[in-house]
Amino acid sequence: MTNRSFYSFLIGLLSVFFSFAQIEKDSTSIAIEESPIIANETLVKKEIDPLRPSKAAFYSAVLPGLGQAYNKKYWKIPIVWGAIGTGIYFYVRNDKQFDRYRDAYKRRLAGFKDDEFYNLISDDGLIRAQEQFRRNKEMSMLITIGLYALNILDANIDAHLLQFNVDENLSLSPHYQYNELENSSDLGLTLNFKF
């Protein structure tokens, strides 16, 4: 019980810290966006494009990997194509196997005894094989659709994170202090925001 209340208190404390950090960031976001950023002793103004994440998601929806190219994360394109291609490969493979067993079962129902599984697999075995390959085919399709959605989600989130402020003036660090008057120690988190 004490662990649960401790974790609840810790989560509440962290949410308070982060909510204050968000309020400070919102109140100074206009000043941060308009101020020039100094990089290698040259002034560079960092502009924020609010439509960039939606463009990246749209491009990934049209052609998987195109949103990653839009975000200039070219190393992710082979991963996306490989993941979706693997899902499609297993779908086609299971579909072909399903068709083989279904055709053999249909031929047996029609009275023919010349299918490729005649002396190897019984009629019940053909039915079970059809069910297994149909289930595998459906799972392959669901996994491929999930990987396609993950591709879109990755492009969108990556575009959001490219615009995230990772300035050195923002920091969150643990804080430990020994209080000599009370002979106790204080433990906490400090949020530093420098202008």
PDB file of C-alpha atoms in Angstrom, residues 20-189:
ATOM      1  CA  PHE A  20       4.768  24.509 -14.651  1.00  0.00           C
ATOM      2  CA  ALA A  21       7.417  23.919 -17.277  1.00  0.00           C
ATOM      3  CA  GLN A  22       4.739  23.923 -19.972  1.00  0.00           C
ATOM      4  CA  ILE A  23       3.243  27.177 -18.698  1.00  0.00           C
ATOM      5  CA  GLU A  24       6.648  28.847 -18.727  1.00  0.00           C
ATOM      6  CA  LYS A  25       7.377  27.543 -22.199  1.00  0.00           C
ATOM      7  CA  ASP A  26       4.022  28.768 -23.543  1.00  0.00           C
ATOM      8  CA  SER A  27       4.531  32.247 -22.113  1.00  0.00           C
ATOM      9  CA  THR A  28       8.004  32.539 -23.607  1.00  0.00           C
ATOM     10  CA  SER A  29       7.432  30.616 -26.827  1.00  0.00           C
ATOM     11  CA  ILE A  30       6.849  33.784 -28.836  1.00  0.00           C
ATOM     12  CA  ALA A  31      10.156  35.211 -27.680  1.00  0.00           C
ATOM     13  CA  ILE A  32      11.973  31.950 -28.423  1.00  0.00           C
ATOM     14  CA  GLU A  33      10.503  31.614 -31.904  1.00  0.00           C
ATOM     15  CA  GLU A  34      11.360  35.179 -32.871  1.00  0.00           C
ATOM     16  CA  SER A  35      14.847  35.264 -31.383  1.00  0.00           C
ATOM     17  CA  PRO A  36      17.728  34.237 -33.641  1.00  0.00           C
ATOM     18  CA  ILE A  37      19.742  31.160 -32.726  1.00  0.00           C
ATOM     19  CA  ILE A  38      23.508  31.478 -32.745  1.00  0.00           C
ATOM     20  CA  ALA A  39      25.270  28.538 -34.399  1.00  0.00           C
ATOM     21  CA  ASN A  40      28.991  28.648 -35.159  1.00  0.00           C
ATOM     22  CA  GLU A  41      29.067  32.414 -34.631  1.00  0.00           C
ATOM     23  CA  THR A  42      26.454  33.037 -37.339  1.00  0.00           C
ATOM     24  CA  LEU A  43      22.867  34.062 -36.772  1.00  0.00           C
ATOM     25  CA  VAL A  44      20.354  31.484 -37.936  1.00  0.00           C
ATOM     26  CA  LYS A  45      16.631  32.008 -37.469  1.00  0.00           C
ATOM     27  CA  LYS A  46      14.780  28.781 -36.764  1.00  0.00           C
ATOM     28  CA  GLU A  47      11.303  28.855 -38.236  1.00  0.00           C
ATOM     29  CA  ILE A  48       8.530  26.538 -37.120  1.00  0.00           C
ATOM     30  CA  ASP A  49       6.244  25.126 -39.797  1.00  0.00           C
ATOM     31  CA  PRO A  50       2.988  23.970 -38.144  1.00  0.00           C
ATOM     32  CA  LEU A  51       1.966  21.958 -41.227  1.00  0.00           C
ATOM     33  CA  ARG A  52       5.218  19.959 -41.413  1.00  0.00           C
ATOM     34  CA  PRO A  53       3.927  16.971 -39.361  1.00  0.00           C
ATOM     35  CA  SER A  54       0.743  16.679 -41.404  1.00  0.00           C
ATOM     36  CA  LYS A  55       2.705  16.887 -44.671  1.00  0.00           C
ATOM     37  CA  ALA A  56       5.056  14.137 -43.509  1.00  0.00           C
ATOM     38  CA  ALA A  57       2.117  11.933 -42.496  1.00  0.00           C
ATOM     39  CA  PHE A  58       0.377  12.554 -45.829  1.00  0.00           C
ATOM     40  CA  TYR A  59       3.511  11.712 -47.803  1.00  0.00           C
ATOM     41  CA  SER A  60       3.960   8.482 -45.825  1.00  0.00           C
ATOM     42  CA  ALA A  61       0.324   7.581 -46.433  1.00  0.00           C
ATOM     43  CA  VAL A  62       0.729   8.075 -50.190  1.00  0.00           C
ATOM     44  CA  LEU A  63       3.997   6.135 -50.439  1.00  0.00           C
ATOM     45  CA  PRO A  64       5.548   4.415 -47.415  1.00  0.00           C
ATOM     46  CA  GLY A  65       8.930   5.944 -46.693  1.00  0.00           C
ATOM     47  CA  LEU A  66       8.221   9.237 -48.461  1.00  0.00           C
ATOM     48  CA  GLY A  67       7.453  10.977 -45.157  1.00  0.00           C
ATOM     49  CA  GLN A  68      10.780   9.776 -43.788  1.00  0.00           C
ATOM     50  CA  ALA A  69      12.479  11.228 -46.865  1.00  0.00           C
ATOM     51  CA  TYR A  70      10.611  14.513 -46.290  1.00  0.00           C
ATOM     52  CA  ASN A  71      12.001  14.546 -42.732  1.00  0.00           C
ATOM     53  CA  LYS A  72      15.478  13.783 -44.136  1.00  0.00           C
ATOM     54  CA  LYS A  73      15.696  10.502 -42.209  1.00  0.00           C
ATOM     55  CA  TYR A  74      16.804   8.479 -45.218  1.00  0.00           C
ATOM     56  CA  TRP A  75      18.125   5.563 -43.142  1.00  0.00           C
ATOM     57  CA  LYS A  76      14.541   4.710 -42.120  1.00  0.00           C
ATOM     58  CA  ILE A  77      13.306   4.146 -45.679  1.00  0.00           C
ATOM     59  CA  PRO A  78      14.807   0.629 -46.103  1.00  0.00           C
ATOM     60  CA  ILE A  79      13.411  -0.341 -42.695  1.00  0.00           C
ATOM     61  CA  VAL A  80       9.910   0.797 -43.677  1.00  0.00           C
ATOM     62  CA  TRP A  81      10.036  -0.927 -47.054  1.00  0.00           C
ATOM     63  CA  GLY A  82      11.512  -4.080 -45.539  1.00  0.00           C
ATOM     64  CA  ALA A  83       8.854  -4.269 -42.811  1.00  0.00           C
ATOM     65  CA  ILE A  84       5.908  -3.689 -45.146  1.00  0.00           C
ATOM     66  CA  GLY A  85       7.449  -5.895 -47.851  1.00  0.00           C
ATOM     67  CA  THR A  86       7.909  -8.732 -45.359  1.00  0.00           C
ATOM     68  CA  GLY A  87       4.270  -8.492 -44.331  1.00  0.00           C
ATOM     69  CA  ILE A  88       3.153  -8.571 -47.975  1.00  0.00           C
ATOM     70  CA  TYR A  89       5.472 -11.524 -48.683  1.00  0.00           C
ATOM     71  CA  PHE A  90       3.968 -13.599 -45.880  1.00  0.00           C
ATOM     72  CA  TYR A  91       0.436 -12.657 -46.952  1.00  0.00           C
ATOM     73  CA  VAL A  92       1.074 -13.835 -50.534  1.00  0.00           C
ATOM     74  CA  ARG A  93       2.845 -16.987 -49.334  1.00  0.00           C
ATOM     75  CA  ASN A  94       0.020 -17.970 -46.984  1.00  0.00           C
ATOM     76  CA  ASP A  95      -2.563 -17.163 -49.671  1.00  0.00           C
ATOM     77  CA  LYS A  96      -0.841 -19.528 -52.126  1.00  0.00           C
ATOM     78  CA  GLN A  97      -0.688 -22.308 -49.529  1.00  0.00           C
ATOM     79  CA  PHE A  98      -4.348 -21.754 -48.652  1.00  0.00           C
ATOM     80  CA  ASP A  99      -5.279 -22.020 -52.338  1.00  0.00           C
ATOM     81  CA  ARG A 100      -3.291 -25.280 -52.702  1.00  0.00           C
ATOM     82  CA  TYR A 101      -5.088 -26.988 -49.819  1.00  0.00           C
ATOM     83  CA  ARG A 102      -8.487 -25.572 -50.811  1.00  0.00           C
ATOM     84  CA  ASP A 103      -8.110 -26.790 -54.409  1.00  0.00           C
ATOM     85  CA  ALA A 104      -7.076 -30.258 -53.191  1.00  0.00           C
ATOM     86  CA  TYR A 105     -10.080 -30.404 -50.841  1.00  0.00           C
ATOM     87  CA  LYS A 106     -12.459 -29.276 -53.610  1.00  0.00           C
ATOM     88  CA  ARG A 107     -11.103 -31.957 -55.925  1.00  0.00           C
ATOM     89  CA  ARG A 108     -11.691 -34.608 -53.251  1.00  0.00           C
ATOM     90  CA  LEU A 109     -15.252 -33.395 -52.742  1.00  0.00           C
ATOM     91  CA  ALA A 110     -15.818 -33.659 -56.517  1.00  0.00           C
ATOM     92  CA  GLY A 111     -14.670 -37.290 -56.390  1.00  0.00           C
ATOM     93  CA  PHE A 112     -11.197 -36.991 -57.887  1.00  0.00           C
ATOM     94  CA  LYS A 113      -8.304 -38.894 -56.312  1.00  0.00           C
ATOM     95  CA  ASP A 114      -5.381 -37.264 -58.081  1.00  0.00           C
ATOM     96  CA  ASP A 115      -4.508 -34.283 -55.852  1.00  0.00           C
ATOM     97  CA  GLU A 116      -0.965 -33.810 -54.538  1.00  0.00           C
ATOM     98  CA  PHE A 117      -1.938 -34.662 -50.938  1.00  0.00           C
ATOM     99  CA  TYR A 118      -4.052 -37.789 -51.647  1.00  0.00           C
ATOM    100  CA  ASN A 119      -2.135 -40.446 -49.675  1.00  0.00           C
ATOM    101  CA  LEU A 120      -0.449 -37.947 -47.323  1.00  0.00           C
ATOM    102  CA  ILE A 121      -3.247 -35.909 -45.727  1.00  0.00           C
ATOM    103  CA  SER A 122      -6.815 -36.839 -44.850  1.00  0.00           C
ATOM    104  CA  ASP A 123      -9.879 -34.692 -45.579  1.00  0.00           C
ATOM    105  CA  ASP A 124      -9.903 -33.389 -42.001  1.00  0.00           C
ATOM    106  CA  GLY A 125      -6.217 -32.533 -42.327  1.00  0.00           C
ATOM    107  CA  LEU A 126      -6.968 -30.504 -45.462  1.00  0.00           C
ATOM    108  CA  ILE A 127      -9.686 -28.583 -43.595  1.00  0.00           C
ATOM    109  CA  ARG A 128      -7.336 -27.861 -40.682  1.00  0.00           C
ATOM    110  CA  ALA A 129      -4.581 -26.757 -43.078  1.00  0.00           C
ATOM    111  CA  GLN A 130      -7.012 -24.391 -44.834  1.00  0.00           C
ATOM    112  CA  GLU A 131      -8.047 -22.872 -41.486  1.00  0.00           C
ATOM    113  CA  GLN A 132      -4.434 -22.456 -40.393  1.00  0.00           C
ATOM    114  CA  PHE A 133      -3.308 -20.777 -43.610  1.00  0.00           C
ATOM    115  CA  ARG A 134      -6.397 -18.552 -43.691  1.00  0.00           C
ATOM    116  CA  ARG A 135      -5.658 -17.467 -40.111  1.00  0.00           C
ATOM    117  CA  ASN A 136      -1.993 -16.858 -40.999  1.00  0.00           C
ATOM    118  CA  LYS A 137      -3.042 -14.899 -44.088  1.00  0.00           C
ATOM    119  CA  GLU A 138      -5.362 -12.681 -42.039  1.00  0.00           C
ATOM    120  CA  MET A 139      -2.704 -12.107 -39.373  1.00  0.00           C
ATOM    121  CA  SER A 140      -0.186 -11.168 -42.061  1.00  0.00           C
ATOM    122  CA  MET A 141      -2.648  -8.631 -43.459  1.00  0.00           C
ATOM    123  CA  LEU A 142      -3.326  -7.129 -40.021  1.00  0.00           C
ATOM    124  CA  ILE A 143       0.389  -6.888 -39.245  1.00  0.00           C
ATOM    125  CA  THR A 144       1.067  -5.265 -42.631  1.00  0.00           C
ATOM    126  CA  ILE A 145      -1.696  -2.702 -42.045  1.00  0.00           C
ATOM    127  CA  GLY A 146      -0.278  -2.055 -38.571  1.00  0.00           C
ATOM    128  CA  LEU A 147       3.223  -1.519 -39.998  1.00  0.00           C
ATOM    129  CA  TYR A 148       1.789   0.840 -42.619  1.00  0.00           C
ATOM    130  CA  ALA A 149       0.059   2.851 -39.868  1.00  0.00           C
ATOM    131  CA  LEU A 150       3.278   2.798 -37.826  1.00  0.00           C
ATOM    132  CA  ASN A 151       5.117   4.225 -40.846  1.00  0.00           C
ATOM    133  CA  ILE A 152       2.659   7.153 -40.971  1.00  0.00           C
ATOM    134  CA  LEU A 153       2.857   7.648 -37.212  1.00  0.00           C
ATOM    135  CA  ASP A 154       6.666   7.612 -37.283  1.00  0.00           C
ATOM    136  CA  ALA A 155       6.795  10.290 -39.972  1.00  0.00           C
ATOM    137  CA  ASN A 156       4.340  12.490 -38.081  1.00  0.00           C
ATOM    138  CA  ILE A 157       6.081  12.172 -34.706  1.00  0.00           C
ATOM    139  CA  ASP A 158       9.519  12.642 -36.232  1.00  0.00           C
ATOM    140  CA  ALA A 159       8.372  15.850 -37.933  1.00  0.00           C
ATOM    141  CA  HIS A 160       7.040  17.091 -34.587  1.00  0.00           C
ATOM    142  CA  LEU A 161      10.307  16.271 -32.825  1.00  0.00           C
ATOM    143  CA  LEU A 162      12.404  18.023 -35.462  1.00  0.00           C
ATOM    144  CA  GLN A 163      10.761  21.278 -34.391  1.00  0.00           C
ATOM    145  CA  PHE A 164      11.189  20.608 -30.669  1.00  0.00           C
ATOM    146  CA  ASN A 165      13.326  23.072 -28.728  1.00  0.00           C
ATOM    147  CA  VAL A 166      16.408  21.235 -27.446  1.00  0.00           C
ATOM    148  CA  ASP A 167      18.249  24.314 -26.285  1.00  0.00           C
ATOM    149  CA  GLU A 168      20.865  23.937 -23.533  1.00  0.00           C
ATOM    150  CA  ASN A 169      19.041  26.576 -21.488  1.00  0.00           C
ATOM    151  CA  LEU A 170      16.262  24.072 -20.715  1.00  0.00           C
ATOM    152  CA  SER A 171      17.181  21.373 -18.210  1.00  0.00           C
ATOM    153  CA  LEU A 172      15.577  19.052 -15.701  1.00  0.00           C
ATOM    154  CA  SER A 173      17.956  17.527 -13.164  1.00  0.00           C
ATOM    155  CA  PRO A 174      17.764  15.724  -9.822  1.00  0.00           C
ATOM    156  CA  HIS A 175      18.371  17.851  -6.746  1.00  0.00           C
ATOM    157  CA  TYR A 176      19.860  16.615  -3.467  1.00  0.00           C
ATOM    158  CA  GLN A 177      20.585  18.908  -0.535  1.00  0.00           C
ATOM    159  CA  TYR A 178      21.519  18.210   3.069  1.00  0.00           C
ATOM    160  CA  ASN A 179      19.721  20.453   5.580  1.00  0.00           C
ATOM    161  CA  GLU A 180      22.050  20.954   8.583  1.00  0.00           C
ATOM    162  CA  LEU A 181      19.445  22.733  10.753  1.00  0.00           C
ATOM    163  CA  GLU A 182      16.972  19.855  10.687  1.00  0.00           C
ATOM    164  CA  ASN A 183      19.591  17.129  10.189  1.00  0.00           C
ATOM    165  CA  SER A 184      17.714  15.787   7.172  1.00  0.00           C
ATOM    166  CA  SER A 185      18.130  15.646   3.438  1.00  0.00           C
ATOM    167  CA  ASP A 186      15.954  17.010   0.663  1.00  0.00           C
ATOM    168  CA  LEU A 187      15.493  15.158  -2.592  1.00  0.00           C
ATOM    169  CA  GLY A 188      13.743  16.595  -5.619  1.00  0.00           C
ATOM    170  CA  LEU A 189      13.898  17.727  -9.216  1.00  0.00           C
TER     171      LEU A 189
END
